[in-house]
mmCIF file of C-alpha atoms in Angstrom:
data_model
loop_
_atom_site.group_PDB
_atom_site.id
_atom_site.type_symbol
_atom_site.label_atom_id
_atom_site.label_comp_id
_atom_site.label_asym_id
_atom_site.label_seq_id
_atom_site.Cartn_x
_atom_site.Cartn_y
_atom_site.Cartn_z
ATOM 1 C CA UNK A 18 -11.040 17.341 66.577
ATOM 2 C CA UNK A 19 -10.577 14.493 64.016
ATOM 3 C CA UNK A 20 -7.758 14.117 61.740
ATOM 4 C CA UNK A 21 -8.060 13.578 58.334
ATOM 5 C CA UNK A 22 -5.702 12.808 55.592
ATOM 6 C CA UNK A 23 -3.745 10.004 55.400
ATOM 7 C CA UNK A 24 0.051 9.737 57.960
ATOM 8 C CA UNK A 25 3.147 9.958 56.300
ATOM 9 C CA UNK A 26 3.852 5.869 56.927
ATOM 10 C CA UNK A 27 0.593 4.958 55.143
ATOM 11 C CA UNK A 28 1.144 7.332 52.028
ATOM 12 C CA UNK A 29 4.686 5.370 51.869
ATOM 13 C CA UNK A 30 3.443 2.055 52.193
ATOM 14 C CA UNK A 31 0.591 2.650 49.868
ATOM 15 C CA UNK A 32 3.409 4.161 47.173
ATOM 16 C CA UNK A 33 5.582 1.081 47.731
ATOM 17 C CA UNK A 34 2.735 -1.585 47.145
ATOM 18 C CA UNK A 35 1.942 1.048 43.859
ATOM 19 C CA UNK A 36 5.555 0.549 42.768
ATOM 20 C CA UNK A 37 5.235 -2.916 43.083
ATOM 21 C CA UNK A 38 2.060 -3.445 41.194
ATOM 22 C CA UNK A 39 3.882 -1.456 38.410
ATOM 23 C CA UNK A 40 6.774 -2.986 38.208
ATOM 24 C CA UNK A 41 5.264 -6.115 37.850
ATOM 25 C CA UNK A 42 2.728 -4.497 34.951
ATOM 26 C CA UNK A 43 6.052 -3.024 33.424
ATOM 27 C CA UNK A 44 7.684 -6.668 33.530
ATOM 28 C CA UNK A 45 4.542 -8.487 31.902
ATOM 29 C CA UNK A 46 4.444 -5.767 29.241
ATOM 30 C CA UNK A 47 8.192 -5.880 28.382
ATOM 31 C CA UNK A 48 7.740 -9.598 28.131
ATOM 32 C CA UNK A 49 5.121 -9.464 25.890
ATOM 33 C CA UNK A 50 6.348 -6.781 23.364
ATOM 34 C CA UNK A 51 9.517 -9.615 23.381
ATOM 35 C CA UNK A 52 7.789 -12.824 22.590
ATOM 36 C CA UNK A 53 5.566 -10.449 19.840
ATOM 37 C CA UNK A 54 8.964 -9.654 18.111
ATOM 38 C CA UNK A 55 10.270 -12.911 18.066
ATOM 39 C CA UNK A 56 7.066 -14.190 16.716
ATOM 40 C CA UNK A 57 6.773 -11.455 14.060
ATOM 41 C CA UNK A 58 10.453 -12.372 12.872
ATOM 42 C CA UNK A 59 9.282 -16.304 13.296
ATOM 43 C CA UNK A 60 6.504 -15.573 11.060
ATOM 44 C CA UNK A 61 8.556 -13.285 8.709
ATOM 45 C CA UNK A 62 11.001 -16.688 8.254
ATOM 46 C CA UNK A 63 8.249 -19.123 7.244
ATOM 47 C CA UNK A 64 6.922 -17.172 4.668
ATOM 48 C CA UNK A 65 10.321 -16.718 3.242
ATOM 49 C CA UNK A 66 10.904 -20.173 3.246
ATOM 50 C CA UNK A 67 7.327 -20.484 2.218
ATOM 51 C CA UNK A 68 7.784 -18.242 -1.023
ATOM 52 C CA UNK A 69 11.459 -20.210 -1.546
ATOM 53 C CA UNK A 70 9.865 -23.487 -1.592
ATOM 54 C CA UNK A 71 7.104 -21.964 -4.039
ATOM 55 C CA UNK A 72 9.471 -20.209 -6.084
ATOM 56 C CA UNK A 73 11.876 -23.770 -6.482
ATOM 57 C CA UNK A 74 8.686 -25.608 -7.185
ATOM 58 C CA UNK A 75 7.640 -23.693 -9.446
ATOM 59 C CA UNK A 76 10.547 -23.256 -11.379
ATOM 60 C CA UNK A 77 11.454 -27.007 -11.734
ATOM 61 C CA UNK A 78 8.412 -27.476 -13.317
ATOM 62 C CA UNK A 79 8.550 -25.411 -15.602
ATOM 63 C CA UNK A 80 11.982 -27.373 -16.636
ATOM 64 C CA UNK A 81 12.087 -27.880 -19.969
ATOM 65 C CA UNK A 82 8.376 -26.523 -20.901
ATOM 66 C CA UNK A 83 9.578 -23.720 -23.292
ATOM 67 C CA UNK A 84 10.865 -24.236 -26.890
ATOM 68 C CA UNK A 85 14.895 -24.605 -26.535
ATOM 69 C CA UNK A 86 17.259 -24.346 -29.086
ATOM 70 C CA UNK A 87 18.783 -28.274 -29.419
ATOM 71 C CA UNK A 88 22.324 -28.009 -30.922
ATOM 72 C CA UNK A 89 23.324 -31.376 -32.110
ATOM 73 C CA UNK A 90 25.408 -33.518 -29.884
ATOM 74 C CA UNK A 91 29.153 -33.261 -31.445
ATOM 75 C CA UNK A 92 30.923 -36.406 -31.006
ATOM 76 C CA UNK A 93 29.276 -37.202 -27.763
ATOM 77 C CA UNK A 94 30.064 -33.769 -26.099
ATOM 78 C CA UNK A 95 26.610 -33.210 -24.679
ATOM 79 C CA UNK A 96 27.055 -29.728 -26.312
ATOM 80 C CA UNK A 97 23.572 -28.676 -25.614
ATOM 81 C CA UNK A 98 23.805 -29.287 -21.908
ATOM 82 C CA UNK A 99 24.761 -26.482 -19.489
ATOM 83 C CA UNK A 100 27.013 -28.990 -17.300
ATOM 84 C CA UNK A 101 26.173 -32.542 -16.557
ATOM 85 C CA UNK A 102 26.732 -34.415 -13.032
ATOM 86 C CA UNK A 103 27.509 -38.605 -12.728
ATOM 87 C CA UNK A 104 25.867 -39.359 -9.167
ATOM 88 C CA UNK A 105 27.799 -36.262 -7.697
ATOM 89 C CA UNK A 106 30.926 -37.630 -7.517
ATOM 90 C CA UNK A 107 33.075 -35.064 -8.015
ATOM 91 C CA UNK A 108 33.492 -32.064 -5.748
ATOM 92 C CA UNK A 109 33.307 -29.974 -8.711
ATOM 93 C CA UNK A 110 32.435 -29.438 -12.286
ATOM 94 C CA UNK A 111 32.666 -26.870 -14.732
ATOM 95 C CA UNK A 112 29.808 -25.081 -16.926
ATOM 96 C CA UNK A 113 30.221 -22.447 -20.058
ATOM 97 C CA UNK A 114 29.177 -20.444 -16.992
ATOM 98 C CA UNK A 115 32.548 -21.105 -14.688
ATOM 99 C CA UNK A 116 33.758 -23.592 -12.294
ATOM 100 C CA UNK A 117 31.096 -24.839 -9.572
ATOM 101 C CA UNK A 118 32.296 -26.509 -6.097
ATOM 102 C CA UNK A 119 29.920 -29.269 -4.786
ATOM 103 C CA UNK A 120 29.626 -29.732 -0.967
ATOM 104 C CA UNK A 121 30.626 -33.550 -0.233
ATOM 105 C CA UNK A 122 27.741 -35.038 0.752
ATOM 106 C CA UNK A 123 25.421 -32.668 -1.043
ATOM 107 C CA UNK A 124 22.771 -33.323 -3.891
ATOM 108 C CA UNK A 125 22.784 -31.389 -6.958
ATOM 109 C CA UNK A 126 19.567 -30.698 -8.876
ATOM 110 C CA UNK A 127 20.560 -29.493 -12.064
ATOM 111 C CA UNK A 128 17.497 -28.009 -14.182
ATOM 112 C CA UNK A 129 17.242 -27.172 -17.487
ATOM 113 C CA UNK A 130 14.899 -24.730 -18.879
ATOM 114 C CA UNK A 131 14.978 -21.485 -20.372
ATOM 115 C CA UNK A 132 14.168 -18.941 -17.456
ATOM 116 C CA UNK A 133 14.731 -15.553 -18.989
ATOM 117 C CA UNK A 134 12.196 -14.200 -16.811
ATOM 118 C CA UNK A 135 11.278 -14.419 -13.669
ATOM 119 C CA UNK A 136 8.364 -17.018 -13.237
ATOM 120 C CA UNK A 137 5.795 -14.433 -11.716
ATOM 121 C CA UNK A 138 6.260 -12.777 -14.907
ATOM 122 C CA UNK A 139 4.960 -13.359 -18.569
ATOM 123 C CA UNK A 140 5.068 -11.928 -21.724
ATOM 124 C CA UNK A 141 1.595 -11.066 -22.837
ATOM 125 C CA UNK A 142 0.607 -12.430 -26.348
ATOM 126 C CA UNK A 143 -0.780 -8.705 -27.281
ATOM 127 C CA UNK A 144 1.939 -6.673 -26.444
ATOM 128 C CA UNK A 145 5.754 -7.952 -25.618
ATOM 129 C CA UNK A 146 6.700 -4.971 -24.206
ATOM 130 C CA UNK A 147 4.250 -5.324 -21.156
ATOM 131 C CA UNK A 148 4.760 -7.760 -18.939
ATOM 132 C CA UNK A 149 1.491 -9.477 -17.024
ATOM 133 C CA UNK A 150 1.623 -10.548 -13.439
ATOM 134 C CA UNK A 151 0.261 -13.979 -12.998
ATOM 135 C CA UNK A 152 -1.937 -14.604 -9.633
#
């Protein structure tokens, strides 16, 4: 008569070498799915910055390109300026718009344009109710 099947000690040992293998599969896996997330969220960060960078570009050069209203300068006052800045030496400043607290140590860009829109946005020569998306 010969046996067949497999003993009780060799269905345990092949079940434990199983487990193993899995764990090990389940550890890689885990890992992976971790470093993927903090890469997506890396990724996600640059192109903020990215689009932040764009966006500040973008607006200071448009500084000054649309037709401003110039109110004379009254005895000096710089009254057509929003707020004006001597090599940052103060800690603050104030503008028609309120007080503004400078950082020591900080630089302070101050532009001047007329931004009633947002710059991905322009008023289309045909209608000015509809706004055009430029690409």
């Amino acid at each position: 008569m010969t046996n067949r099947g497999f003993t009780l000690i060799e269905v345990m040992v092949a079940s434990a070498v199983f487990a193993i293998f899995m764990v090990g599969i389940l550890n890689l896996l885990d890992t992976s799915t971790k470093i993927s997330v903090v890469e997506t969220e890396l990724s996600d960060t640059q192109e903020n910055v990215r689009f932040a960078a764009y966006h500040i570009m973008r607006t200071a050069r448009m500084t000054g390109s649309a037709m401003m209203p110039m109110a004379a300068n009254v005895a000096g006052t710089d009254s057509w300026l929003a707020g004006s800045l001597d090599s940052n030496q103060s800690t603050n400043f104030t503008t028609p718009f309120g007080a503004v607290e400078v950082v020591d140590g900080s630089d302070v860009l101050t532009l001047r344009g007329f931004f009633e829109v947002a710059p991905f946005f322009r008023t289309s020569m045909r209608s000015a109710r509809s706004p055009a998306v430029r690409r």
